[in-house]
């Protein structure tokens, strides 16, 4: 019996050494372990040590980096469990969209059936995620405080910033935008948007139905906007209490290949001469992302004045508009007339 005690002590001491070594080197093996799930060409960097404070596990500051830039940084991150909810808190999260766009695209065929919204919701524990400041570069003006809550299968989102405020709730497939408030120095007043959207069972598919309403002021003119759709067809309308006619009417359709506006009309009666015309627009390959989408279309303006009636046409595309590369050719043809001038 006495001969077994030294062996037991040696085993116990060895386990303690292993545990202490693992704790002291946790930053290294966590970074290496995370590499199995990170996108190719990226790495996870940790600054600081794991420790406990206020009944929460405080994590080191995190940086997700590629070869030439930092994709995302997270500071003051902690994880705890209180009042039967997981609580994840972060101080600052910064995401560099330009760096993200430079990542090599990866395509891998999967035979696993796509998960539905209900599948994802069933996997979420009751939790509260709070970020004191979330910013996506280069749009730092739209940074703000964000709170995400999942409780009894219902998700809610609150975002508060200097220029954007958002309150939304998702109950199964019903998305309710309670308030979306946009404030820009370039526009007088504030744009207010609210609506209800019935999402498709699959996240990758277009929402089945929806109605979005909003109000804004442009050139001291109050405007009301309405966006309605059912399945793959819808219409965007812009009106004002001062005019019975639509200021903007854009019928649109969406397919996996393109989003297309056809036979659109616009009308602006508030200048010295009422202006009107038509709009057509096509965004091809939109499901591949903004960088791969090709835009094309035309807008015409009908005028009348010196020399009779005029019709000027602005054609654009096909071309690209993205964070890293913009190539959209423009062509202006036709005539425009005013009371005293005529342009060819």
Coordinates of C-alpha atoms in Angstrom, one line a residue:
X1 CA 0.0 0.0 0.0
X2 CA 2.8 2.3 0.9
X3 CA 4.5 1.6 -2.4
X4 CA 1.5 2.9 -4.3
X5 CA 1.5 6.3 -2.6
X6 CA 4.6 7.6 -4.4
X7 CA 3.2 6.6 -7.7
X8 CA -0.1 8.3 -6.9
X9 CA 1.7 11.5 -5.9
X10 CA 3.8 11.4 -9.1
X11 CA 0.6 11.0 -11.2
X12 CA -1.2 13.8 -9.3
X13 CA 1.9 16.1 -9.6
X14 CA 2.1 15.3 -13.3
X15 CA -1.5 16.2 -13.8
X16 CA -1.1 19.5 -11.9
X17 CA 1.9 20.4 -14.1
X18 CA -0.1 19.6 -17.2
X19 CA -3.0 21.7 -16.0
X20 CA -0.8 24.6 -15.0
X21 CA 1.1 24.5 -18.3
X22 CA -2.2 24.4 -20.3
X23 CA -3.4 27.5 -18.3
X24 CA -0.2 29.4 -18.8
X25 CA -0.1 28.6 -22.6
X26 CA -3.9 28.9 -23.1
X27 CA -3.4 31.9 -25.5
X28 CA -1.2 29.8 -27.8
X29 CA -3.4 26.6 -28.0
X30 CA -6.7 28.5 -28.3
X31 CA -5.3 30.5 -31.3
X32 CA -4.1 27.2 -32.9
X33 CA -7.4 25.5 -32.2
X34 CA -9.4 28.3 -33.7
X35 CA -7.4 28.0 -36.9
X36 CA -9.3 24.9 -37.8
X37 CA -12.5 26.9 -38.2
X38 CA -11.1 30.2 -39.4
X39 CA -11.2 31.2 -43.1
X40 CA -8.1 30.3 -45.1
X41 CA -5.3 32.9 -44.8
X42 CA -6.5 34.3 -41.5
X43 CA -5.2 33.9 -37.9
X44 CA -6.5 34.7 -34.4
X45 CA -4.3 36.8 -32.1
X46 CA -4.9 37.1 -28.4
X47 CA -3.6 39.9 -26.2
X48 CA -4.0 39.5 -22.4
X49 CA -4.9 36.6 -20.2
X50 CA -8.0 34.7 -19.3
X51 CA -9.3 35.4 -15.8
X52 CA -12.4 35.6 -13.7
X53 CA -14.1 38.8 -12.5
X54 CA -17.6 39.6 -11.3
X55 CA -18.7 36.0 -11.8
X56 CA -17.7 36.2 -15.5
X57 CA -14.9 34.8 -17.5
X58 CA -12.9 37.7 -18.9
X59 CA -11.2 36.9 -22.3
X60 CA -8.2 38.5 -23.9
X61 CA -8.6 41.1 -26.6
X62 CA -9.0 39.3 -29.9
X63 CA -7.8 40.2 -33.4
X64 CA -8.7 38.3 -36.5
X65 CA -6.0 39.1 -39.0
X66 CA -5.0 38.3 -42.5
X67 CA -1.6 38.7 -44.2
X68 CA -1.9 42.4 -44.8
X69 CA -4.6 43.8 -42.5
X70 CA -6.8 43.2 -39.4
X71 CA -10.3 42.0 -40.3
X72 CA -11.8 42.5 -36.9
X73 CA -10.8 43.4 -33.4
X74 CA -12.7 42.8 -30.1
X75 CA -11.9 44.3 -26.7
X76 CA -13.1 43.9 -23.2
X77 CA -14.8 40.6 -23.9
X78 CA -16.5 38.6 -21.1
X79 CA -18.8 35.7 -20.7
X80 CA -21.1 34.9 -17.8
X81 CA -24.3 33.2 -16.7
X82 CA -26.9 35.1 -14.7
X83 CA -30.6 34.9 -14.2
X84 CA -30.8 31.8 -16.4
X85 CA -29.2 33.6 -19.4
X86 CA -25.8 33.5 -20.9
X87 CA -24.4 37.1 -21.1
X88 CA -21.7 38.0 -23.6
X89 CA -20.3 41.5 -23.3
X90 CA -17.8 43.4 -25.4
X91 CA -16.4 46.9 -25.2
X92 CA -15.4 47.6 -28.8
X93 CA -15.8 45.6 -32.0
X94 CA -14.3 47.0 -35.2
X95 CA -14.7 45.3 -38.6
X96 CA -12.7 46.4 -41.6
X97 CA -14.9 45.8 -44.7
X98 CA -12.2 46.6 -47.2
X99 CA -9.9 44.0 -45.6
X100 CA -12.8 41.5 -45.6
X101 CA -13.3 42.1 -49.3
X102 CA -9.7 41.2 -50.0
X103 CA -10.0 37.7 -48.6
X104 CA -9.9 35.0 -51.3
X105 CA -13.3 33.6 -52.1
X106 CA -13.8 30.0 -51.2
X107 CA -16.5 27.7 -52.6
X108 CA -17.1 24.3 -51.2
X109 CA -19.9 22.0 -52.3
X110 CA -21.9 20.6 -49.4
X111 CA -24.4 17.7 -49.4
X112 CA -25.8 18.8 -46.0
X113 CA -29.4 20.1 -46.3
X114 CA -29.6 23.9 -45.7
X115 CA -30.8 24.8 -42.2
X116 CA -34.0 26.7 -41.9
X117 CA -34.6 29.7 -39.7
X118 CA -36.4 27.5 -37.2
X119 CA -33.4 25.1 -37.1
X120 CA -31.0 28.0 -36.3
X121 CA -33.4 29.4 -33.7
X122 CA -33.7 26.0 -31.9
X123 CA -29.9 26.0 -31.5
X124 CA -29.7 29.3 -29.8
X125 CA -29.6 29.3 -26.0
X126 CA -31.3 32.1 -23.9
X127 CA -28.7 34.8 -24.1
X128 CA -27.9 38.5 -24.1
X129 CA -25.2 40.0 -26.2
X130 CA -24.1 43.5 -25.5
X131 CA -21.5 45.6 -27.5
X132 CA -20.7 49.0 -26.2
X133 CA -19.4 50.2 -29.6
X134 CA -19.8 48.4 -32.9
X135 CA -18.2 50.0 -36.0
X136 CA -17.8 48.8 -39.5
X137 CA -15.0 50.7 -41.4
X138 CA -15.0 52.9 -43.4
X139 CA -18.6 53.8 -42.1
X140 CA -17.5 54.9 -38.6
X141 CA -20.3 57.5 -38.6
X142 CA -22.8 54.7 -38.3
X143 CA -21.2 53.1 -35.2
X144 CA -23.1 52.6 -32.0
X145 CA -24.2 50.4 -29.1
X146 CA -25.9 47.1 -29.9
X147 CA -27.9 44.7 -27.8
X148 CA -29.1 41.2 -29.0
X149 CA -31.4 39.1 -26.8
X150 CA -32.7 35.6 -27.4
X151 CA -35.4 34.6 -25.0
X152 CA -37.9 31.7 -25.3
X153 CA -37.2 31.4 -29.1
X154 CA -37.8 35.1 -29.8
X155 CA -34.9 37.4 -30.9
X156 CA -34.7 41.2 -30.4
X157 CA -32.2 43.7 -31.6
X158 CA -31.6 47.3 -30.4
X159 CA -29.0 49.5 -32.0
X160 CA -28.3 53.1 -30.9
X161 CA -25.9 55.4 -32.6
X162 CA -25.5 59.1 -33.5
X163 CA -27.0 58.6 -37.0
X164 CA -28.8 55.3 -36.8
X165 CA -31.3 53.9 -34.3
X166 CA -33.0 50.5 -34.8
X167 CA -35.5 48.4 -32.9
X168 CA -36.4 45.0 -34.4
X169 CA -37.9 41.7 -33.2
X170 CA -38.0 38.3 -34.9
X171 CA -40.7 35.8 -33.8
X172 CA -40.3 32.6 -35.8
X173 CA -40.4 33.9 -39.4
X174 CA -42.1 37.2 -38.6
X175 CA -39.7 40.2 -38.6
X176 CA -41.0 43.4 -37.2
X177 CA -39.1 46.6 -37.7
X178 CA -40.4 48.7 -34.8
X179 CA -38.3 51.7 -35.6
X180 CA -35.5 52.6 -37.9
X181 CA -34.4 56.2 -37.5
X182 CA -31.8 57.7 -39.9
X183 CA -30.2 61.1 -39.2
X184 CA -27.8 62.6 -41.8
X185 CA -26.2 66.0 -41.8
X186 CA -26.8 66.1 -45.6
X187 CA -30.5 65.8 -45.2
X188 CA -32.7 68.1 -43.1
X189 CA -34.8 66.3 -40.5
X190 CA -34.9 62.6 -39.8
X191 CA -36.0 59.6 -41.8
X192 CA -38.3 57.2 -40.0
X193 CA -39.0 53.6 -41.2
X194 CA -41.1 50.8 -39.8
X195 CA -42.6 47.6 -41.3
X196 CA -43.3 43.9 -41.2
X197 CA -41.6 41.2 -43.2
X198 CA -42.5 37.5 -43.5
X199 CA -39.2 35.8 -44.0
X200 CA -38.7 32.7 -46.1
X201 CA -38.0 29.4 -44.1
X202 CA -34.5 29.5 -45.6
X203 CA -32.2 32.4 -44.8
X204 CA -30.7 32.4 -48.3
X205 CA -34.1 32.8 -50.0
X206 CA -36.0 36.1 -50.7
X207 CA -38.6 37.0 -48.0
X208 CA -42.1 35.9 -49.0
X209 CA -44.0 39.1 -48.3
X210 CA -43.4 42.4 -46.7
X211 CA -44.5 46.0 -46.2
X212 CA -42.2 48.9 -45.2
X213 CA -43.3 52.5 -44.7
X214 CA -41.3 55.5 -44.0
X215 CA -41.2 59.3 -43.8
X216 CA -38.5 61.8 -44.6
X217 CA -38.0 65.4 -45.8
X218 CA -36.1 66.4 -49.0
X219 CA -35.8 70.0 -50.2
X220 CA -38.3 71.1 -47.5
X221 CA -40.8 68.6 -48.9
X222 CA -42.3 65.9 -46.7
X223 CA -42.2 62.6 -48.4
X224 CA -43.8 59.2 -47.7
X225 CA -42.2 56.0 -49.0
X226 CA -43.8 52.6 -49.3
X227 CA -42.2 49.3 -50.2
X228 CA -44.5 46.3 -50.8
X229 CA -43.9 42.9 -52.2
X230 CA -45.3 39.4 -52.5
X231 CA -43.0 36.5 -53.5
X232 CA -40.7 37.8 -56.3
X233 CA -42.7 40.9 -57.3
X234 CA -43.2 44.3 -55.7
X235 CA -43.3 48.0 -56.0
X236 CA -41.6 51.0 -54.4
X237 CA -43.7 54.2 -54.1
X238 CA -42.7 57.7 -53.1
X239 CA -45.5 60.2 -52.4
X240 CA -46.1 63.6 -50.8
X241 CA -49.2 65.1 -49.2
X242 CA -48.9 68.0 -51.6
X243 CA -49.4 66.0 -54.8
X244 CA -51.9 63.2 -55.7
X245 CA -49.4 61.8 -58.3
X246 CA -46.6 59.4 -57.4
X247 CA -43.2 61.1 -57.3
X248 CA -41.6 57.8 -57.8
X249 CA -43.0 54.5 -58.9
X250 CA -40.7 51.5 -59.3
X251 CA -42.2 48.1 -60.1
X252 CA -39.6 45.4 -59.6
X253 CA -39.0 41.7 -59.8
X254 CA -36.3 39.5 -58.3
X255 CA -34.8 36.2 -59.5
X256 CA -31.7 34.3 -58.5
X257 CA -30.1 35.9 -61.6
X258 CA -31.1 39.6 -61.3
X259 CA -33.1 42.3 -59.5
X260 CA -34.8 44.4 -62.2
X261 CA -36.8 47.6 -62.3
X262 CA -38.9 48.0 -65.4
X263 CA -41.3 50.7 -66.6
X264 CA -40.4 52.9 -63.6
X265 CA -41.6 56.5 -63.5
X266 CA -40.6 59.6 -61.7
X267 CA -42.1 63.1 -61.3
X268 CA -40.8 66.3 -59.6
X269 CA -43.2 69.2 -59.8
X270 CA -41.6 71.6 -57.4
X271 CA -39.2 73.5 -59.6
X272 CA -39.8 76.3 -62.2
X273 CA -40.6 73.6 -64.7
X274 CA -42.2 70.2 -63.7
X275 CA -39.9 67.4 -64.6
X276 CA -40.7 63.8 -65.3
X277 CA -39.3 60.7 -66.9
X278 CA -38.8 56.9 -66.8
X279 CA -36.4 54.6 -65.0
X280 CA -35.1 51.1 -65.7
X281 CA -32.5 49.4 -63.7
X282 CA -30.9 45.9 -63.6
X283 CA -28.6 44.4 -61.0
X284 CA -27.3 41.1 -62.4
X285 CA -25.5 38.4 -60.4
X286 CA -26.6 40.0 -57.2
X287 CA -26.5 36.8 -55.2
X288 CA -22.7 36.6 -55.6
X289 CA -22.3 39.7 -53.4
X290 CA -21.8 43.5 -54.0
X291 CA -18.4 43.0 -55.6
X292 CA -19.7 40.7 -58.3
X293 CA -22.9 42.5 -59.0
X294 CA -23.2 44.3 -62.4
X295 CA -25.4 47.3 -62.7
X296 CA -27.0 48.7 -65.9
X297 CA -30.0 50.9 -66.7
X298 CA -31.3 54.2 -68.0
X299 CA -33.1 57.3 -66.8
X300 CA -34.7 59.9 -69.0
X301 CA -36.0 63.4 -68.4
X302 CA -38.8 65.1 -70.4
X303 CA -38.7 68.9 -70.6
X304 CA -40.4 71.7 -72.6
X305 CA -39.4 75.2 -73.4
X306 CA -37.3 77.1 -75.9
X307 CA -37.2 75.0 -79.1
X308 CA -40.0 72.8 -78.1
X309 CA -39.9 69.5 -76.1
X310 CA -36.7 67.8 -75.0
X311 CA -35.8 64.3 -74.0
X312 CA -32.4 63.7 -72.3
X313 CA -31.4 60.1 -71.6
X314 CA -28.7 59.0 -69.0
X315 CA -27.6 55.5 -69.6
X316 CA -25.2 53.7 -67.3
X317 CA -23.4 50.3 -67.2
X318 CA -23.0 47.5 -67.4
X319 CA -20.4 48.0 -64.6
X320 CA -19.5 47.4 -61.0
X321 CA -19.9 49.4 -57.8
X322 CA -18.0 48.0 -54.8
X323 CA -15.7 49.0 -52.0
X324 CA -12.5 48.1 -53.9
X325 CA -13.4 48.6 -57.5
X326 CA -15.8 51.0 -59.3
X327 CA -16.3 50.9 -63.0
X328 CA -19.6 52.2 -64.2
X329 CA -19.7 54.0 -67.6
X330 CA -22.1 56.8 -68.1
X331 CA -23.6 58.2 -71.4
X332 CA -25.8 61.3 -71.7
X333 CA -27.6 61.8 -75.0
X334 CA -30.6 63.8 -76.3
X335 CA -31.9 67.4 -75.6
X336 CA -33.2 69.4 -72.7
X337 CA -35.2 72.6 -72.9
X338 CA -35.9 75.4 -70.5
X339 CA -37.7 78.7 -70.9
X340 CA -34.5 80.4 -72.2
X341 CA -32.0 77.7 -73.0
X342 CA -31.9 74.5 -75.0
X343 CA -29.2 71.8 -74.5
X344 CA -28.2 69.3 -77.2

